[in-house]
Short mmCIF file of C-alpha atoms in Angstrom, two decimals:
data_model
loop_
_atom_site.label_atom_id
_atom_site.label_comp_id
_atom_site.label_asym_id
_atom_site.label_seq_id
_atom_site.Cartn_x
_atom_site.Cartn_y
_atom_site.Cartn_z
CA UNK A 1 -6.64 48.84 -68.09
CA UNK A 2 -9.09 46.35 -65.91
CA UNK A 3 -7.59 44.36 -63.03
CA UNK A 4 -8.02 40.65 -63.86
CA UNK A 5 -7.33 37.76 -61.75
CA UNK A 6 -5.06 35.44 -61.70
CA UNK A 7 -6.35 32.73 -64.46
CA UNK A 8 -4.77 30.58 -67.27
CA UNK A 9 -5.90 29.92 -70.52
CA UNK A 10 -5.15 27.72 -73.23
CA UNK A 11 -5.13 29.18 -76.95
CA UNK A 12 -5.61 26.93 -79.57
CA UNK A 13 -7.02 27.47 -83.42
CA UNK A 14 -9.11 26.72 -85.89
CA UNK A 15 -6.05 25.76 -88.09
CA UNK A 16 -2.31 25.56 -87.62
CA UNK A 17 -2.03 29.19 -89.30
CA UNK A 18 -4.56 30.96 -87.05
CA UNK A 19 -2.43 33.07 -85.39
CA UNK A 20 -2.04 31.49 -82.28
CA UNK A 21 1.15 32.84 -81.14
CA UNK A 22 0.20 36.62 -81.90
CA UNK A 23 -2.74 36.48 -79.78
CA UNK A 24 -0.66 35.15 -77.26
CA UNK A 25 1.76 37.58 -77.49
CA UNK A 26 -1.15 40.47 -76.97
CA UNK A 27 -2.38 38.14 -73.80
CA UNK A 28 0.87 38.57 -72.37
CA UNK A 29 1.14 41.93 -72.54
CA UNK A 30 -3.27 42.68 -71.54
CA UNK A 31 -3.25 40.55 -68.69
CA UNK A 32 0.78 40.58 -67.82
CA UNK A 33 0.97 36.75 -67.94
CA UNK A 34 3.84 34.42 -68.47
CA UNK A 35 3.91 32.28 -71.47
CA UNK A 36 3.97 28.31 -71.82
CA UNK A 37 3.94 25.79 -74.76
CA UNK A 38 3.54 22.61 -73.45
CA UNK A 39 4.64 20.85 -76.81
CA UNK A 40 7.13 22.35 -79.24
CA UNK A 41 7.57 20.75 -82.63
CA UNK A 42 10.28 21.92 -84.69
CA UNK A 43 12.14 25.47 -85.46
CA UNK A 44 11.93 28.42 -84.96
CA UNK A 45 9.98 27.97 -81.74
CA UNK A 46 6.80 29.97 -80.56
CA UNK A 47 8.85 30.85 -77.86
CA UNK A 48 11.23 32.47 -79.57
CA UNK A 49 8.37 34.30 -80.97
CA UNK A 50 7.10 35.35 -77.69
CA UNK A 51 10.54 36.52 -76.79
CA UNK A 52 11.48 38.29 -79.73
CA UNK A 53 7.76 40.56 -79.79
CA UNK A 54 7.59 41.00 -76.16
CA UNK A 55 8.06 43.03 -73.37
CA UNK A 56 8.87 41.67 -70.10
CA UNK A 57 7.43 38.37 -70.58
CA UNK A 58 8.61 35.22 -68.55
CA UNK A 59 8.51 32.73 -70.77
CA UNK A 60 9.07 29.18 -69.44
CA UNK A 61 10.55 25.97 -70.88
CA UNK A 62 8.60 23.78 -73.11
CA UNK A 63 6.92 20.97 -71.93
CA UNK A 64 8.41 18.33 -74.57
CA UNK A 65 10.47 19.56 -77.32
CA UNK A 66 10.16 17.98 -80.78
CA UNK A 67 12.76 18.23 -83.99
CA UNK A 68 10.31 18.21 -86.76
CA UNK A 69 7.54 21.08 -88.06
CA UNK A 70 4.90 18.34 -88.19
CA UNK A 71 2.02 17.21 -85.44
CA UNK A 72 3.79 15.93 -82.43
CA UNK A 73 2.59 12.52 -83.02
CA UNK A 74 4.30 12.49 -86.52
CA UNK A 75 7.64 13.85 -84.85
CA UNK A 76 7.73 11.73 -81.80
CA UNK A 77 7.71 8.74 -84.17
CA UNK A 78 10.33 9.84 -86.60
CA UNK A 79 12.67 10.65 -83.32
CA UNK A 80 11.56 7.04 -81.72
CA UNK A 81 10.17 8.99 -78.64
CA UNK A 82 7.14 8.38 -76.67
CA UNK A 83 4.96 11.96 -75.93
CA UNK A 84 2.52 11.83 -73.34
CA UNK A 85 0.28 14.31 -71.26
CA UNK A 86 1.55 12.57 -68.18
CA UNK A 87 5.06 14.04 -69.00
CA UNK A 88 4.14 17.67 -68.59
CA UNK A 89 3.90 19.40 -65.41
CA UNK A 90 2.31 23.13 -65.05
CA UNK A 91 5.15 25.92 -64.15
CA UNK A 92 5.09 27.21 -61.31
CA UNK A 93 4.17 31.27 -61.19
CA UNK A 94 2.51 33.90 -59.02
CA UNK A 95 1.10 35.47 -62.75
CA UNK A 96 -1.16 34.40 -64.90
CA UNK A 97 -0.28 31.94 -67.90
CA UNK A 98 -0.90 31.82 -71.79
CA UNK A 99 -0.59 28.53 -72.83
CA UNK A 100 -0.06 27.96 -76.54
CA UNK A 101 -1.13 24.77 -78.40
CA UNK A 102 0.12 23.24 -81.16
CA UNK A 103 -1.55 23.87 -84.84
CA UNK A 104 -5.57 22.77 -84.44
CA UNK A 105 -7.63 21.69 -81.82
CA UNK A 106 -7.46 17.68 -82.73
CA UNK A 107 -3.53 17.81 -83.81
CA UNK A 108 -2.44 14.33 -82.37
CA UNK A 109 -0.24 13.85 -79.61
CA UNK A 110 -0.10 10.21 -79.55
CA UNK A 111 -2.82 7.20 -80.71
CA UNK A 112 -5.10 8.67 -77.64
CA UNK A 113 -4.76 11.46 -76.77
CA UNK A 114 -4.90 15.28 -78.38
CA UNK A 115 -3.45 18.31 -77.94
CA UNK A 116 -6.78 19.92 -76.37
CA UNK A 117 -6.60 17.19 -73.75
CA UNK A 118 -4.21 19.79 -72.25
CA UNK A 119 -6.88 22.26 -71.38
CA UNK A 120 -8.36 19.48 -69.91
CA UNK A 121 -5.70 17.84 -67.83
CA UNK A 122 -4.83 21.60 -66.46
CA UNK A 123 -8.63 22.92 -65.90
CA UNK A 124 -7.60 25.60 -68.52
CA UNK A 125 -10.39 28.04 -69.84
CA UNK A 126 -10.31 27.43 -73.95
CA UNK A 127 -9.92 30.94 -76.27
CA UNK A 128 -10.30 29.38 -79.70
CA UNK A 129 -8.32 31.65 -82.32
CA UNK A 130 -10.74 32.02 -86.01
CA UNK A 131 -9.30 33.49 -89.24
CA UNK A 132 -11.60 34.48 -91.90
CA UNK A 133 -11.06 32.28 -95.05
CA UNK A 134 -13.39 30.08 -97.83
CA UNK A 135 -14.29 27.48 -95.69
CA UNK A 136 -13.49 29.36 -91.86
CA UNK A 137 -17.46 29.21 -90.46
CA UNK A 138 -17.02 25.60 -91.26
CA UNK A 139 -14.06 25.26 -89.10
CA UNK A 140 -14.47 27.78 -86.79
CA UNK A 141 -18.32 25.58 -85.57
CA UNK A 142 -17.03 22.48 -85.64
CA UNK A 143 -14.30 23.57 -83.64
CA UNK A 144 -16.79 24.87 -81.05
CA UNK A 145 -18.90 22.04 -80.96
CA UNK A 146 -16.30 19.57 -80.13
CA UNK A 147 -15.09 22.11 -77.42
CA UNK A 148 -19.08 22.06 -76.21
CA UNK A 149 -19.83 18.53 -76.31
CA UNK A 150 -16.55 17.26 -74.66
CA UNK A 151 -17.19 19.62 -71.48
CA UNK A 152 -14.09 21.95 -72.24
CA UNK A 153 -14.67 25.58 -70.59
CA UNK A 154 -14.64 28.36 -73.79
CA UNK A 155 -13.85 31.59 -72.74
CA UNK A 156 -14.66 33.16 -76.13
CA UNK A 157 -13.22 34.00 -79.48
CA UNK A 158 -10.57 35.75 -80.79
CA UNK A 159 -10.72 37.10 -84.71
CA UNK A 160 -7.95 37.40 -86.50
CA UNK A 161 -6.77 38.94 -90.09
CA UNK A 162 -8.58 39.95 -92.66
CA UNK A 163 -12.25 41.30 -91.21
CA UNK A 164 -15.54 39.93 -92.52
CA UNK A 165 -18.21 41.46 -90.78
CA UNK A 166 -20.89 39.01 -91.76
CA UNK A 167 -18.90 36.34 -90.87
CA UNK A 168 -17.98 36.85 -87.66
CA UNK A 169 -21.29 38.13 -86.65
CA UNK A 170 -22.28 34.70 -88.03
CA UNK A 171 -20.29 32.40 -85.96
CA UNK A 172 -20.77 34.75 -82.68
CA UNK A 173 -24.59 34.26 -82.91
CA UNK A 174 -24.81 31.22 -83.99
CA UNK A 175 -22.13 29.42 -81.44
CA UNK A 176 -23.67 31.55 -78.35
CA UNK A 177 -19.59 32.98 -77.52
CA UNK A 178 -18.47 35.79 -76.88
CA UNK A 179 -15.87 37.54 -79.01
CA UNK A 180 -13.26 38.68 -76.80
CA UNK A 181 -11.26 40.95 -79.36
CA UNK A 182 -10.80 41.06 -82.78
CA UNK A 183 -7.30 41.66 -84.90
CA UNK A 184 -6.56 43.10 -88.42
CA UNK A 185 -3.61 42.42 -90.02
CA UNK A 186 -0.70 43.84 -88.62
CA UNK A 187 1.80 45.55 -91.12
CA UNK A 188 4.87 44.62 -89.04
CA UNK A 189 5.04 42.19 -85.84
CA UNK A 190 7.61 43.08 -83.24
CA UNK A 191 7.56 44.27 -79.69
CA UNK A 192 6.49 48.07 -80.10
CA UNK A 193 3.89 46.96 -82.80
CA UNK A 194 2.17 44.49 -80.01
CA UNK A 195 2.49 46.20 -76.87
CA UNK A 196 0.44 49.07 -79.08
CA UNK A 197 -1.85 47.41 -80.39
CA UNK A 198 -2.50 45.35 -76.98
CA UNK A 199 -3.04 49.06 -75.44
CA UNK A 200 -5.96 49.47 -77.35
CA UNK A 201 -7.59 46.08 -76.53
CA UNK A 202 -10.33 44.71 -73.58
CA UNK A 203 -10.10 41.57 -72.39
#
């Protein structure tokens, strides 16, 4: 498997169901990274996830923990709490981290800022997670395009689900990205299922 450095990234999606937390799962396990989510909102967590389809994984606390399944804005101001990107610190680690947003990249964190800020407040490369669906090319560029004009650093583009050939090729050639790996549907998630399947992968 190729050496990598020691880098952190920041996966985020084209929608809250773009299988964020499986590709970071498979990071963990290519690049033997810890895993972070800065902002949790509501049960079961993604790190839970992480922990339950994993092998050796260090998974560290969440940055600010939330009660409700919604955008963190909407929870914070159902639990009278104030969420800022001021309140979250980086963990500390020797590895590599996968650090997992929370649903799209313009979910709300407060009135001003976003969840994507975080790549930004962190200097984290971006790897933008695309599912093919009526409507995806749509997402998937405007996604890119507010990652390109606000100066965020894209590492590339992971696929994920149900292939469409056409489509993909589509959005790689178009956006100028790289794809970094691409993902069918997998029958049954767990730990043996991902560490297999992240065998067979180059990042």
């Amino acid at each position: 498997m190729e050496q990598h450095q020691t880098r952190n990234y920041f996966v985020t999606g084209i929608d809250t169901d773009s299988g964020k937390s499986v590709v970071c799962a498979l990071l963990t396990q290519m690049v033997k990274a810890d895993y972070w989510k800065p902002i949790q909102a509501g049960r079961p967590t993604d790190s839970e996830f992480i922990r339950a389809n994993t092998e050796n994984v260090k998974v560290h606390p969440e940055g600010i923990m939330l009660k409700y399944p919604m955008s963190p804005h909407a929870s914070a101001i159902l639990e009278n709490k104030t969420i800022s990107l001021d309140q979250l610190e980086m963990p500390k680690s020797n590895n590599s981290i996968i650090i997992e947003g929370a649903g799209g990249i313009m979910v709300p964190i407060n009135d001003t800022e976003l969840v994507i800020d975080i790549a930004h407040k962190f200097n984290l490369e971006v790897i933008l997670v695309s599912r093919i669906y009526l409507g995806s090319i749509n997402h998937t560029l405007l996604s890119i395009d507010y990652l390109k004009k606000h100066g965020f650093n894209i590492k590339g583009i992971v696929f994920n689900g149900e292939r469409n050939s056409s489509t993909e090729d589509y959005i790689i050639n178009y956006s100028g990205l790289d794809c970094l790996f691409k993902i069918d549907n997998i029958p049954e998630i767990n730990s043996t299922s991902i560490k297999q399947l992240a065998s067979t992968l180059k990042f």
